[in-house]
PDB file of C-alpha atoms in Angstrom:
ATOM      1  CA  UNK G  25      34.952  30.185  -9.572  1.00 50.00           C
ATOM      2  CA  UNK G  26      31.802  30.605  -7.278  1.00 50.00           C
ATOM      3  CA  UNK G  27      31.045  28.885  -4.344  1.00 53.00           C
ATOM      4  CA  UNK G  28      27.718  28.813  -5.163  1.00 55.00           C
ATOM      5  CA  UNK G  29      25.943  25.556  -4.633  1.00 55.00           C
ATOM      6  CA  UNK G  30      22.835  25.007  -7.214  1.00 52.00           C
ATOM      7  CA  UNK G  31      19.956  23.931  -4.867  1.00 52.00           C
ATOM      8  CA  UNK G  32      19.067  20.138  -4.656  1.00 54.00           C
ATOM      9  CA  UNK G  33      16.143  19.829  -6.601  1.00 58.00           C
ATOM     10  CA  UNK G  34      13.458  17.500  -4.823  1.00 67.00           C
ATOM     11  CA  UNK G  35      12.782  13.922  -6.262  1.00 70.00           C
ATOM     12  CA  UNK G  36       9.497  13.620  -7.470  1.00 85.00           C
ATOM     13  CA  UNK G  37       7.021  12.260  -5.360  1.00 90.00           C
ATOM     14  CA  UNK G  38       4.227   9.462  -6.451  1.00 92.00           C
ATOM     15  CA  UNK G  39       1.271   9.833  -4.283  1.00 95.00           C
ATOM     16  CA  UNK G  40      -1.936   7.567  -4.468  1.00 96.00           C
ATOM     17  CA  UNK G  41      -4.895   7.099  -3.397  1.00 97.00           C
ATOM     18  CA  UNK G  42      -7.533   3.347  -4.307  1.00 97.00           C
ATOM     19  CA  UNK G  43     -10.426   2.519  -2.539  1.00 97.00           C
ATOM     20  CA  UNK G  44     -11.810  -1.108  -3.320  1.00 97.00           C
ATOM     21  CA  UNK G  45     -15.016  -2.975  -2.978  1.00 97.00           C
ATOM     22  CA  UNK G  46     -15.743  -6.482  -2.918  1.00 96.00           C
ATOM     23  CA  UNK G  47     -16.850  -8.556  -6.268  1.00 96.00           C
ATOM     24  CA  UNK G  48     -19.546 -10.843  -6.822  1.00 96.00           C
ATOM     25  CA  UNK G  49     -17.124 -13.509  -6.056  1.00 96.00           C
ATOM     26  CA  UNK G  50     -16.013 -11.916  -2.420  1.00 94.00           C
ATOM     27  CA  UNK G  51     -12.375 -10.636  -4.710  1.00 94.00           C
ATOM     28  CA  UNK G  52     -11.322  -7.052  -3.904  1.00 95.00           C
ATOM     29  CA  UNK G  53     -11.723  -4.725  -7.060  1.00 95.00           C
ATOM     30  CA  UNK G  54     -10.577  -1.002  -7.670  1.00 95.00           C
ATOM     31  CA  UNK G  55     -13.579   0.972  -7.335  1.00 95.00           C
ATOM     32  CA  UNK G  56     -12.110   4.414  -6.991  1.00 94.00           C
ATOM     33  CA  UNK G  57      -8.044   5.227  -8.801  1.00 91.00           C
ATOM     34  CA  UNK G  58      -5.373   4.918  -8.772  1.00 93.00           C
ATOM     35  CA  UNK G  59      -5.916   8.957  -8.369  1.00 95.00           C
ATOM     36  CA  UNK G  60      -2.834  11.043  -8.066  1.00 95.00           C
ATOM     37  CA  UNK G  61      -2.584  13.095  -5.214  1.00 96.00           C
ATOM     38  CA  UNK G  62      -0.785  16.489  -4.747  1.00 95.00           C
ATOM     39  CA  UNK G  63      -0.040  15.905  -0.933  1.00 96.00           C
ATOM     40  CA  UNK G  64       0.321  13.437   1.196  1.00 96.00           C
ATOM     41  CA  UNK G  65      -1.757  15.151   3.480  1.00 97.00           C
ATOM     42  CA  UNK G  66      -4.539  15.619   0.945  1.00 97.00           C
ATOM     43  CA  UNK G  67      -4.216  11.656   0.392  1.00 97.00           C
ATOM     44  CA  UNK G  68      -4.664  11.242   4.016  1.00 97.00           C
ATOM     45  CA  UNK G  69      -7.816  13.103   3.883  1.00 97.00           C
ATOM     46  CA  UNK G  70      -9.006  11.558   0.573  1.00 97.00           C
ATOM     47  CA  UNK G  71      -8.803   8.045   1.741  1.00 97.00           C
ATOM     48  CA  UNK G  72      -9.943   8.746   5.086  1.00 97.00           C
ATOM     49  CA  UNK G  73     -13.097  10.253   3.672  1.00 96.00           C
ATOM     50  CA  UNK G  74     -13.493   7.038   1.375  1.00 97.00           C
ATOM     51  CA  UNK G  75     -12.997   4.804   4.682  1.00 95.00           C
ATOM     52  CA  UNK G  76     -16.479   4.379   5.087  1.00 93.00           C
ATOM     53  CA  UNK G  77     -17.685   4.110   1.991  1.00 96.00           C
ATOM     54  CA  UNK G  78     -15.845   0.823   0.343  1.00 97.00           C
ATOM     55  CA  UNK G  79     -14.609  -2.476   1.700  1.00 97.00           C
ATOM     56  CA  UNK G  80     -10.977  -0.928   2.011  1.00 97.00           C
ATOM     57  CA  UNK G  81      -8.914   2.090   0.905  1.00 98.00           C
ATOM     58  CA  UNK G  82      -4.663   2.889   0.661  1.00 97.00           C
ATOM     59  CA  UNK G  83      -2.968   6.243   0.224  1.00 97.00           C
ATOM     60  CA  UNK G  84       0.666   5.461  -0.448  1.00 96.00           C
ATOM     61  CA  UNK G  85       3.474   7.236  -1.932  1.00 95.00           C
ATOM     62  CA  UNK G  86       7.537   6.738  -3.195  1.00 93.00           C
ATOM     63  CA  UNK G  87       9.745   9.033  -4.721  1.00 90.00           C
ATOM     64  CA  UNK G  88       9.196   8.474  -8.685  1.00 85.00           C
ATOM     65  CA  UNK G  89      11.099  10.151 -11.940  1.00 80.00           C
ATOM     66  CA  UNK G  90       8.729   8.686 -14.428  1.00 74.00           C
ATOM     67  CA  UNK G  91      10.796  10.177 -17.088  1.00 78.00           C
ATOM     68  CA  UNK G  92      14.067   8.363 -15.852  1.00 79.00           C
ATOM     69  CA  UNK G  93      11.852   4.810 -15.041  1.00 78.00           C
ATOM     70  CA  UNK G  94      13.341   5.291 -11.275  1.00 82.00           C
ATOM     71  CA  UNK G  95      10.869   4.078  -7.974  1.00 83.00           C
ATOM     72  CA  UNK G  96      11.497   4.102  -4.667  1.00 88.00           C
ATOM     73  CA  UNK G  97       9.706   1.737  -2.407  1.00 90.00           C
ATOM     74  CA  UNK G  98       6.028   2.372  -1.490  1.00 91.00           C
ATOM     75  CA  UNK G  99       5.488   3.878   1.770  1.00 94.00           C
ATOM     76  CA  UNK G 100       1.975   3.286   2.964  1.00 96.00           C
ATOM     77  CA  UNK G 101       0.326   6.315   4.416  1.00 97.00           C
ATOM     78  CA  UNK G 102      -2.845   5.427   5.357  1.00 97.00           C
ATOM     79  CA  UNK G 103      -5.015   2.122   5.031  1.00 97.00           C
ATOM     80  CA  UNK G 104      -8.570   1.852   5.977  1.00 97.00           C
ATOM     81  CA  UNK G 105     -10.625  -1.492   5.571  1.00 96.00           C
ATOM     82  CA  UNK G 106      -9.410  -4.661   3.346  1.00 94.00           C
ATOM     83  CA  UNK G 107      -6.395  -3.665   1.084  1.00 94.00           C
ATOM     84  CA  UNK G 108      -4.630  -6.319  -1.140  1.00 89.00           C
ATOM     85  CA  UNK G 109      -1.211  -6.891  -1.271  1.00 82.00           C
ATOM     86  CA  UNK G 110       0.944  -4.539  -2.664  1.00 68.00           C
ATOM     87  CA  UNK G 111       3.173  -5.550  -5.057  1.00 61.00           C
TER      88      UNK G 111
END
């Protein structure tokens, strides 16, 4: 028998970036995403660079298996501006 471990394979990571503007009515609405990041440090960047540009942005991630339905809980990585809840 080997003693050969099989690597841990990593659990997926979600990672997000929205940006949202302000309706009509003074709501929040998604203006830019949900888009799918590859990084965390690339959603960093993304949202940062949207900062400016829209009432509010989030770049969030959690460790998702789509295929399996399992989520782990949001962790917020950067928020610029007015955000709305997450749920």
């Amino acid at each position: 028998m080997s003693d050969n471990l099989m690597p841990q394979q990593k659990t997926p990571k979600l990672i997000v970036v929205t940006a949202f503007d302000r309706d009509e009515t003074g709501d929040l609405q998604p203006v830019f995403g949900p888009a799918e990041q590859q990084t965390e440090d690339r959603a960093i960047r993304t949202a940062k660079g949207l900062a400016g540009k829209h009432a509010g942005v989030i770049a969030w991630s959690r460790d998702a298996n789509p295929s399996l339905g399992e989520y782990g809980e949001p962790t917020t990585l950067f928020v610029g501006g007015d955000v709305p809840d997450m749920e």
